Short mmCIF file of C-alpha atoms in Angstrom, two decimals:
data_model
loop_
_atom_site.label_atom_id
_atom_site.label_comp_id
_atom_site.label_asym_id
_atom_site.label_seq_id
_atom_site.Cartn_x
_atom_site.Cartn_y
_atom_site.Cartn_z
CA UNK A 207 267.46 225.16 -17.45
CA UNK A 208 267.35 222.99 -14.31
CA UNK A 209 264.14 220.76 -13.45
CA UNK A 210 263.27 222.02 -9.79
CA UNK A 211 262.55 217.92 -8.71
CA UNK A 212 260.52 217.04 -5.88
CA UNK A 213 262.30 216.36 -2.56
CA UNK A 214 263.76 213.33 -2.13
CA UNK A 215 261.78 211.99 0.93
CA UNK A 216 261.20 208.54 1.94
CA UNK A 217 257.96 207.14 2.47
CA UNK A 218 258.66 206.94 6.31
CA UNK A 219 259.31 210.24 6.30
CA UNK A 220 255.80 211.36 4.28
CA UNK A 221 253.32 209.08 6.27
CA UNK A 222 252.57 209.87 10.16
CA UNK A 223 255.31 207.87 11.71
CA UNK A 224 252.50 205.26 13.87
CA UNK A 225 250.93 204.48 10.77
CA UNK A 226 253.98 203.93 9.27
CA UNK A 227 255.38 201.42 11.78
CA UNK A 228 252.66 199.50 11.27
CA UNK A 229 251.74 199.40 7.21
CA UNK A 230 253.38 196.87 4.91
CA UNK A 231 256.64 197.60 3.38
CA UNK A 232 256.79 197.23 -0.39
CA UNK A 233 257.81 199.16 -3.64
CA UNK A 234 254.74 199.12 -5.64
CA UNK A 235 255.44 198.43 -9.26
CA UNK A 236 255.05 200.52 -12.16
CA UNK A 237 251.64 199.81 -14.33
CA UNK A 238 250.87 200.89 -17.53
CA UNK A 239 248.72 204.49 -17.33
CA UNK A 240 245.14 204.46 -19.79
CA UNK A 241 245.27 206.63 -22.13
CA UNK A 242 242.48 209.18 -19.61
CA UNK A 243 245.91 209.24 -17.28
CA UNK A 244 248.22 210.03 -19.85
CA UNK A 245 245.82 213.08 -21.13
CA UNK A 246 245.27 214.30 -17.43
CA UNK A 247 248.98 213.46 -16.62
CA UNK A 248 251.54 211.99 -15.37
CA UNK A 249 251.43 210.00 -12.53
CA UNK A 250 250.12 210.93 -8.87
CA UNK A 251 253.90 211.79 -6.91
CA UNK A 252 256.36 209.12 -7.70
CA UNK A 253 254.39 205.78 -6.95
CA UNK A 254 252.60 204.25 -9.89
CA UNK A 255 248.90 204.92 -10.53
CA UNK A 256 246.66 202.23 -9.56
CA UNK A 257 246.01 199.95 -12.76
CA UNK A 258 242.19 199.85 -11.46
CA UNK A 259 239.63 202.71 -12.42
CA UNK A 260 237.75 204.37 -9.72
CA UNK A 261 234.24 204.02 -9.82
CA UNK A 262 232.73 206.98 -12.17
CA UNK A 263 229.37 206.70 -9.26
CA UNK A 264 228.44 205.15 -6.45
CA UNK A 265 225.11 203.42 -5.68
CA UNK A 266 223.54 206.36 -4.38
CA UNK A 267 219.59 207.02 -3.67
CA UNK A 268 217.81 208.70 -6.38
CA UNK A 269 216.30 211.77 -3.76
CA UNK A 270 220.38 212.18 -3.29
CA UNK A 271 221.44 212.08 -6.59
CA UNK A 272 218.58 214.76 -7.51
CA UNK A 273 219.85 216.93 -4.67
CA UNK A 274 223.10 216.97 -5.77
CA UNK A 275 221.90 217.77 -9.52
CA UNK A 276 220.16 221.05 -8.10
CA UNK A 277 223.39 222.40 -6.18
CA UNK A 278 223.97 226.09 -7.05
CA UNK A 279 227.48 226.22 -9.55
CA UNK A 280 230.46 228.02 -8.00
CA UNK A 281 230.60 231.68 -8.81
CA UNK A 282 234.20 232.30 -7.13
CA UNK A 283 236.94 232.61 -8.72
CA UNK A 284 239.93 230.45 -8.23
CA UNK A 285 242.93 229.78 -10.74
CA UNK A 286 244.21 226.86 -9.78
CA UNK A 287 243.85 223.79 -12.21
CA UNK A 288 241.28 220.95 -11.01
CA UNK A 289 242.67 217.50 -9.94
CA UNK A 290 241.62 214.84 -12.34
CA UNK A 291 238.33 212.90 -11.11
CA UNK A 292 240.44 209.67 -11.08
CA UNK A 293 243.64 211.02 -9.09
CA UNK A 294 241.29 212.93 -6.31
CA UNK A 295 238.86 209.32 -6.26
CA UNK A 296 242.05 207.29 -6.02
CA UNK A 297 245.13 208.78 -4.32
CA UNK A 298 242.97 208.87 -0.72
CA UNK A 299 244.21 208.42 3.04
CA UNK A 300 241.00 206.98 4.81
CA UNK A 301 243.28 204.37 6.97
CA UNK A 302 239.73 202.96 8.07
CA UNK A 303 240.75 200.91 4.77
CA UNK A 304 243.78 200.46 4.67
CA UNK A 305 247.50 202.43 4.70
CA UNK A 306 248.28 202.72 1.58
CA UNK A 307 247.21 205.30 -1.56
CA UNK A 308 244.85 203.25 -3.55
CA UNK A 309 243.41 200.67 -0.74
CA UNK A 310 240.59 203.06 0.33
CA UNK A 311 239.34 202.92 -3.59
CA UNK A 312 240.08 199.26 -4.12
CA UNK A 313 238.49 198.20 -0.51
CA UNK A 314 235.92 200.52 0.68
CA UNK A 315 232.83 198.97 -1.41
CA UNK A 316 231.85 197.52 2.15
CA UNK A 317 230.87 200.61 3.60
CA UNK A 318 227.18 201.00 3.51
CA UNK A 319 226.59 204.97 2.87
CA UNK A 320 222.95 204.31 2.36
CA UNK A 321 220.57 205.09 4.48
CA UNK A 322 222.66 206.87 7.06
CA UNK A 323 222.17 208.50 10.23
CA UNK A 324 223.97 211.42 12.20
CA UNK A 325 223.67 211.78 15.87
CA UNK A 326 224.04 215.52 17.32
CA UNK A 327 224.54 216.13 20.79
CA UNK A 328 226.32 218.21 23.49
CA UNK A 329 225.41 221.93 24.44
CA UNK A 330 222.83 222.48 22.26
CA UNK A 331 218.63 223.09 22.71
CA UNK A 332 217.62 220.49 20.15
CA UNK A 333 219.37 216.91 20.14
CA UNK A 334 218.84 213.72 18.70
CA UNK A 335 219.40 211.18 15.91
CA UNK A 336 218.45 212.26 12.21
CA UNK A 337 218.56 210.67 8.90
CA UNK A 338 220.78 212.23 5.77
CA UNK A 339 217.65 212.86 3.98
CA UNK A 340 216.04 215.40 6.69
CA UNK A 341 219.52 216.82 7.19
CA UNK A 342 219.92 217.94 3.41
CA UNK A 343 215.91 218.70 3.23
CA UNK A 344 216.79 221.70 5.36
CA UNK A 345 219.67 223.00 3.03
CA UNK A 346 221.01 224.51 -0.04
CA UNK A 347 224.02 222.57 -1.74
CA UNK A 348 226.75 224.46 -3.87
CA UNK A 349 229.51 223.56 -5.67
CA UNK A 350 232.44 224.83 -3.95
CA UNK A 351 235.86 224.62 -5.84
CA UNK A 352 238.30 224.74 -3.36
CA UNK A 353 242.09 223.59 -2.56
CA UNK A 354 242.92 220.40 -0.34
CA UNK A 355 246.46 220.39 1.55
CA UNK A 356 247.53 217.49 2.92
CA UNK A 357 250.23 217.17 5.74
CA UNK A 358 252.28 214.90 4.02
CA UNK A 359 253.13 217.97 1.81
CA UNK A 360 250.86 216.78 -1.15
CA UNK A 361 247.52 218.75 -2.45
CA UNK A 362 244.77 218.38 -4.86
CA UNK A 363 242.03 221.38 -6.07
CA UNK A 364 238.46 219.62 -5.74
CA UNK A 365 235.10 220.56 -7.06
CA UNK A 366 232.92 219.90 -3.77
CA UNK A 367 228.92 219.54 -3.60
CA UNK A 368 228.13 220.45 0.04
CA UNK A 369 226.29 222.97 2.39
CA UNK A 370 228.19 225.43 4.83
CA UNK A 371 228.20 223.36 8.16
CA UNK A 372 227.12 226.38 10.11
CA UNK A 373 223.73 226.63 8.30
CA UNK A 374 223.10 222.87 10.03
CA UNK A 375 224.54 223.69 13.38
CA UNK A 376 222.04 226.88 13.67
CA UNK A 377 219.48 224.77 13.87
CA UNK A 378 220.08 223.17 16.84
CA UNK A 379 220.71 226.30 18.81
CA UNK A 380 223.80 225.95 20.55
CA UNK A 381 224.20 227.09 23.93
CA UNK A 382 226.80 229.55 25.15
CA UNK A 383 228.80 226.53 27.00
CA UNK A 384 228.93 225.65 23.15
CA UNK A 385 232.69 226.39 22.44
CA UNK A 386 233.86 223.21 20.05
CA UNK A 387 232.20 221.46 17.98
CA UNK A 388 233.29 217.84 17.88
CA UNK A 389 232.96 215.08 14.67
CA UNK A 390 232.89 210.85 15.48
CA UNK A 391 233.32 208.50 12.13
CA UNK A 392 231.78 205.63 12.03
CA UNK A 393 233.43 202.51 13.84
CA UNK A 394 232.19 199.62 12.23
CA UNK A 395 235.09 196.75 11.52
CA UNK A 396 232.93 194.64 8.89
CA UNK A 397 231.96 198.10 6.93
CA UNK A 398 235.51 199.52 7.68
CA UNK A 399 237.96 196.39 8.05
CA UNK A 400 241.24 197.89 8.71
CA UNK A 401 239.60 198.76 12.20
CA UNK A 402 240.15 195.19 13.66
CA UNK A 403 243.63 195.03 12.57
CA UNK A 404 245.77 194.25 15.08
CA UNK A 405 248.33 196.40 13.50
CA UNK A 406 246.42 199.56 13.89
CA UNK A 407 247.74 202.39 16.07
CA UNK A 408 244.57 204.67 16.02
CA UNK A 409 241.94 204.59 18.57
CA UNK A 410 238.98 203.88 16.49
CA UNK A 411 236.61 205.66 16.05
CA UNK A 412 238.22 208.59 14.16
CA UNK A 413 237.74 212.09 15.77
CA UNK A 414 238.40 215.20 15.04
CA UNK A 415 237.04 218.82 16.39
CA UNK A 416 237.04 222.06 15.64
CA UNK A 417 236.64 225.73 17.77
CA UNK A 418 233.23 226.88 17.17
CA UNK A 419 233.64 230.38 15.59
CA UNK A 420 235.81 227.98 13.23
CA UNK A 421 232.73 225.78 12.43
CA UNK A 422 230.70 228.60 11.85
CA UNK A 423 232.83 230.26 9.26
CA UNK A 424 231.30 230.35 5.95
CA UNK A 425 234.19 228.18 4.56
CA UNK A 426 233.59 225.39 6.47
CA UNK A 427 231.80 222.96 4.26
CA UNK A 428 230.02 219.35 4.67
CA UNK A 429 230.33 217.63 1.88
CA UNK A 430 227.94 215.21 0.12
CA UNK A 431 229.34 214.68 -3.37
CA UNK A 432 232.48 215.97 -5.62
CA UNK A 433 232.59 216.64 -9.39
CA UNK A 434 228.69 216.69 -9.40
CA UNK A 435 228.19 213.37 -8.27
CA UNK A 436 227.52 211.68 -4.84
CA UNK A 437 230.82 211.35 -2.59
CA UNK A 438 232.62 207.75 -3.59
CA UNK A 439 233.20 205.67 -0.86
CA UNK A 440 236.60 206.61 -0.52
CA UNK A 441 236.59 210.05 -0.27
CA UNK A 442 234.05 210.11 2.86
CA UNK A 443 230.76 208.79 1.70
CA UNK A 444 228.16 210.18 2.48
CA UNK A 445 228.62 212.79 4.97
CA UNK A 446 232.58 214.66 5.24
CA UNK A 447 234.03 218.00 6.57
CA UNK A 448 236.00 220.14 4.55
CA UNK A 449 238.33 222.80 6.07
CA UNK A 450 240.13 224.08 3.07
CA UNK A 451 242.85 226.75 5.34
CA UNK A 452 243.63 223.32 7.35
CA UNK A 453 245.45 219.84 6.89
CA UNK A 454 243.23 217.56 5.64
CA UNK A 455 243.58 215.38 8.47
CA UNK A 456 241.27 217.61 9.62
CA UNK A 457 238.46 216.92 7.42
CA UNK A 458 236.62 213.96 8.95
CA UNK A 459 234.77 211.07 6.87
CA UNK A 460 231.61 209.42 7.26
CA UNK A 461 230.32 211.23 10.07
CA UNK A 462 228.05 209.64 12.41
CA UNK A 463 228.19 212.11 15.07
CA UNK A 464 228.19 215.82 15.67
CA UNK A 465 228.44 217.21 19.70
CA UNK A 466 228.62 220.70 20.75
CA UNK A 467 231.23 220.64 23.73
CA UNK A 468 232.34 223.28 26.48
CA UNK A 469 235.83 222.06 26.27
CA UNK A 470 238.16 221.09 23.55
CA UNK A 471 237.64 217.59 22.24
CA UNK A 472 239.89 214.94 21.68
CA UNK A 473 241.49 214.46 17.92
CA UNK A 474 242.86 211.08 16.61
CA UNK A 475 246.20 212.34 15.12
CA UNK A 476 246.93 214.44 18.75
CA UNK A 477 246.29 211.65 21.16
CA UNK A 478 248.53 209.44 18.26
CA UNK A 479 251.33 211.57 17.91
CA UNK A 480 251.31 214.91 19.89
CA UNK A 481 254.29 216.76 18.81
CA UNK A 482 253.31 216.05 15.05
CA UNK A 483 249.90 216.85 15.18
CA UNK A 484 248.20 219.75 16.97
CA UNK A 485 244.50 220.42 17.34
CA UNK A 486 244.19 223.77 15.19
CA UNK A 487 246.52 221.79 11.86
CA UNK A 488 246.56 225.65 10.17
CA UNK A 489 248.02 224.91 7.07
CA UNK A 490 251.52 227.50 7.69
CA UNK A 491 254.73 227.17 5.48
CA UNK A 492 256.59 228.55 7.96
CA UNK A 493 256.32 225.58 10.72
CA UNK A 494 257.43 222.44 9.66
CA UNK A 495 256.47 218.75 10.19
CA UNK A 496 258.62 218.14 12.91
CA UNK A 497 260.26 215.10 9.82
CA UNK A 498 259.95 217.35 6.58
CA UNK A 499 259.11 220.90 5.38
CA UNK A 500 256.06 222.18 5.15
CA UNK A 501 257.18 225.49 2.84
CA UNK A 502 256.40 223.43 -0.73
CA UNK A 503 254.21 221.16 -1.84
CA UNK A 504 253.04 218.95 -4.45
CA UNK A 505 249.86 219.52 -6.61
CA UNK A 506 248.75 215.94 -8.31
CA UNK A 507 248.80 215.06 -10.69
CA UNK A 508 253.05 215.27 -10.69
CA UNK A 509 255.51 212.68 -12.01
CA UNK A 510 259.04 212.28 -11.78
CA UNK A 511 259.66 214.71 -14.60
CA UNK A 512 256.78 217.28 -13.80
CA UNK A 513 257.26 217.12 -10.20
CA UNK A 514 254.22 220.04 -9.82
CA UNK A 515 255.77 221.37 -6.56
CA UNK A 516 254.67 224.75 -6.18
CA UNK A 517 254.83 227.24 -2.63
CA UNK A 518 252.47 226.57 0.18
CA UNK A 519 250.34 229.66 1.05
CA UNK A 520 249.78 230.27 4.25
CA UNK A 521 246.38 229.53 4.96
CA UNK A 522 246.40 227.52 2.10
CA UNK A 523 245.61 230.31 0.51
CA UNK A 524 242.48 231.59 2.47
CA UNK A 525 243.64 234.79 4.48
CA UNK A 526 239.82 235.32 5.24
CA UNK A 527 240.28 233.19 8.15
CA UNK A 528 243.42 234.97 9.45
CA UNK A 529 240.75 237.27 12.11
CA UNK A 530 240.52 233.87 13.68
CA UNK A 531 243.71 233.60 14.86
CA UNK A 532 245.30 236.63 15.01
CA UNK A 533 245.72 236.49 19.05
CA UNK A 534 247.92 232.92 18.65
CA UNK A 535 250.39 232.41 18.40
CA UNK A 536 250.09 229.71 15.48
CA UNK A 537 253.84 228.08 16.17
CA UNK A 538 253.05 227.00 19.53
CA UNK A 539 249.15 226.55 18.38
CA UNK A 540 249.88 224.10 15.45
#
């Protein structure tokens, strides 16, 4: 019986081709796996997992920490297998940190996710600056298991703790010039040091955007914490969207500000690299990367002899949302 192996794709070919021009060129070595890794599997894709352990908790406040203990459990039903705590907190792209898989775990302990404001702003009746705390005061976490495709033609399945990000946006009463909503991370170069490299190719800050009637859908999550604990630092602390029927390039970290808009904001992987990244980033088998296929994917944790690659659905697998586009036409609205 033949071994269906993952594609053999080089690394320039799987990161965004501005990052890659400008990230460090090196074959990582291979490192012995704990025996945790061995039991969960084999290694994330075909570089080596990290020899450091990611962080079981982060130093989060106790009123958080309670908040998260009291989210409602997740009553849907979903049969895909959950990623390993250690591959989802550890194979990350938050390039805020660095380029490469495991830099965002081994360098992000100088972001400060505590306390933490959010700005909102734009086309709305109520504006202003407001702290985490009063944010999740007003809402009702759940656990939310759901599926995480990345562009780069690698996925994970993730047990998030978060609130639907329509419940918040309600509350500032958009107005009907309201048609986007738009998401700023923070831009901070001694909290997030790969900012001030000179190597960079992103405009910090990060931002990303989304229509409004896609903000509003029920699936739309922010996220505060994964697994039942508070979000590491890597993965978004302490504030991150999750679009599960998009590329996660979509799902912003550490937001600092949310702005209704009239017209359709600016996105950091658009203005980098146009014809690779469009604004809507639907995740669709059927158009490719315009530098590898998007019909497959790999699930993690995979290894060189359980490669793990497995169809993409379109949607990633949420056909709920397909009403939202089904005037596009989704090749030339990528």
């Amino acid at each position: 019986m033949l071994i269906k192996r993952p594609p053999r794709i080089a690394s320039s070919e799987i990161t965004p081709e501005p990052i890659y021009r400008a990230r460090r060129q090196f074959m990582r070595q291979s490192v012995a796996l704990g025996s945790a890794a061995i039991a969960a599997g084999a290694v994330a894709g075909a570089q080596a997992k990290p020899s450091f352990v990611a962080k079981a908790d982060v130093a989060s406040p106790l009123w958080l920490r309670d908040k998260i203990a009291g989210a409602a459990a997740d009553t849907s039903e979903i049969n895909d297998k959950l990623t390993p705590y250690e591959h989802v907190t550890s194979y990350n792209n938050f390039y805020e940190f660095g380029y490469d898989k495991d830099d965002p775990a081994k360098h992000s302990d100088s972001l400060k996710p505590h306390p933490w404001q959010v700005e909102i702003s734009g086309e709305a009746e109520k504006t202003g600056t407001f702290n985490l705390e009063d944010i999740l005061s007003k809402v009702e976490l759940q656990e939310r298991v759901y599926r995480l495709r990345c562009v780069e033609a690698w996925s994970m399945v993730i047990p998030w703790i978060g609130f639907e990000l329509g419940s918040l946006l309600k509350q500032f009463n958009p107005t009907s010039r309201a048609k986007y909503v738009a998401f700023t991370t923070l831009k901070d170069t001694k909290q997030m040091p790969a900012q001030g490299s000179a190597f960079g190719t992103i405009d910090w800050p990060y931002v990303e955007g989304l229509r409004m009637d896609e903000a509003m859908h029920p699936l739309t999550l922010l996220a505060v914490g994964l697994y039942g604990k508070a979000l590491p630092n890597q993965n978004g602390a302490p504030l991150r969207l999750v679009v599960p029927w998009k590329y996660g390039f979509k799902s912003i970290k550490s937001i600092v500000k949310i702005e209704f808009t009239e017209k359709q904001p600016p996105t950091s992987w658009n203005i980098s690299a146009p014809n690779e990244y469009g604004f809507y980033a639907n995740v669709n088998p059927r158009v490719d990367h315009p530098r590898w296929s998007q019909a497959t994917e790999r699930r993690l944790p995979s290894g060189l002899f359980s490669p793990n690659i497995i169809d993409t659905q379109m949607f990633n697998g949420y056909d709920e949302v397909a009403s939202l586009y089904s005037d596009m036409d989704l090749k030339k609205y990528f």
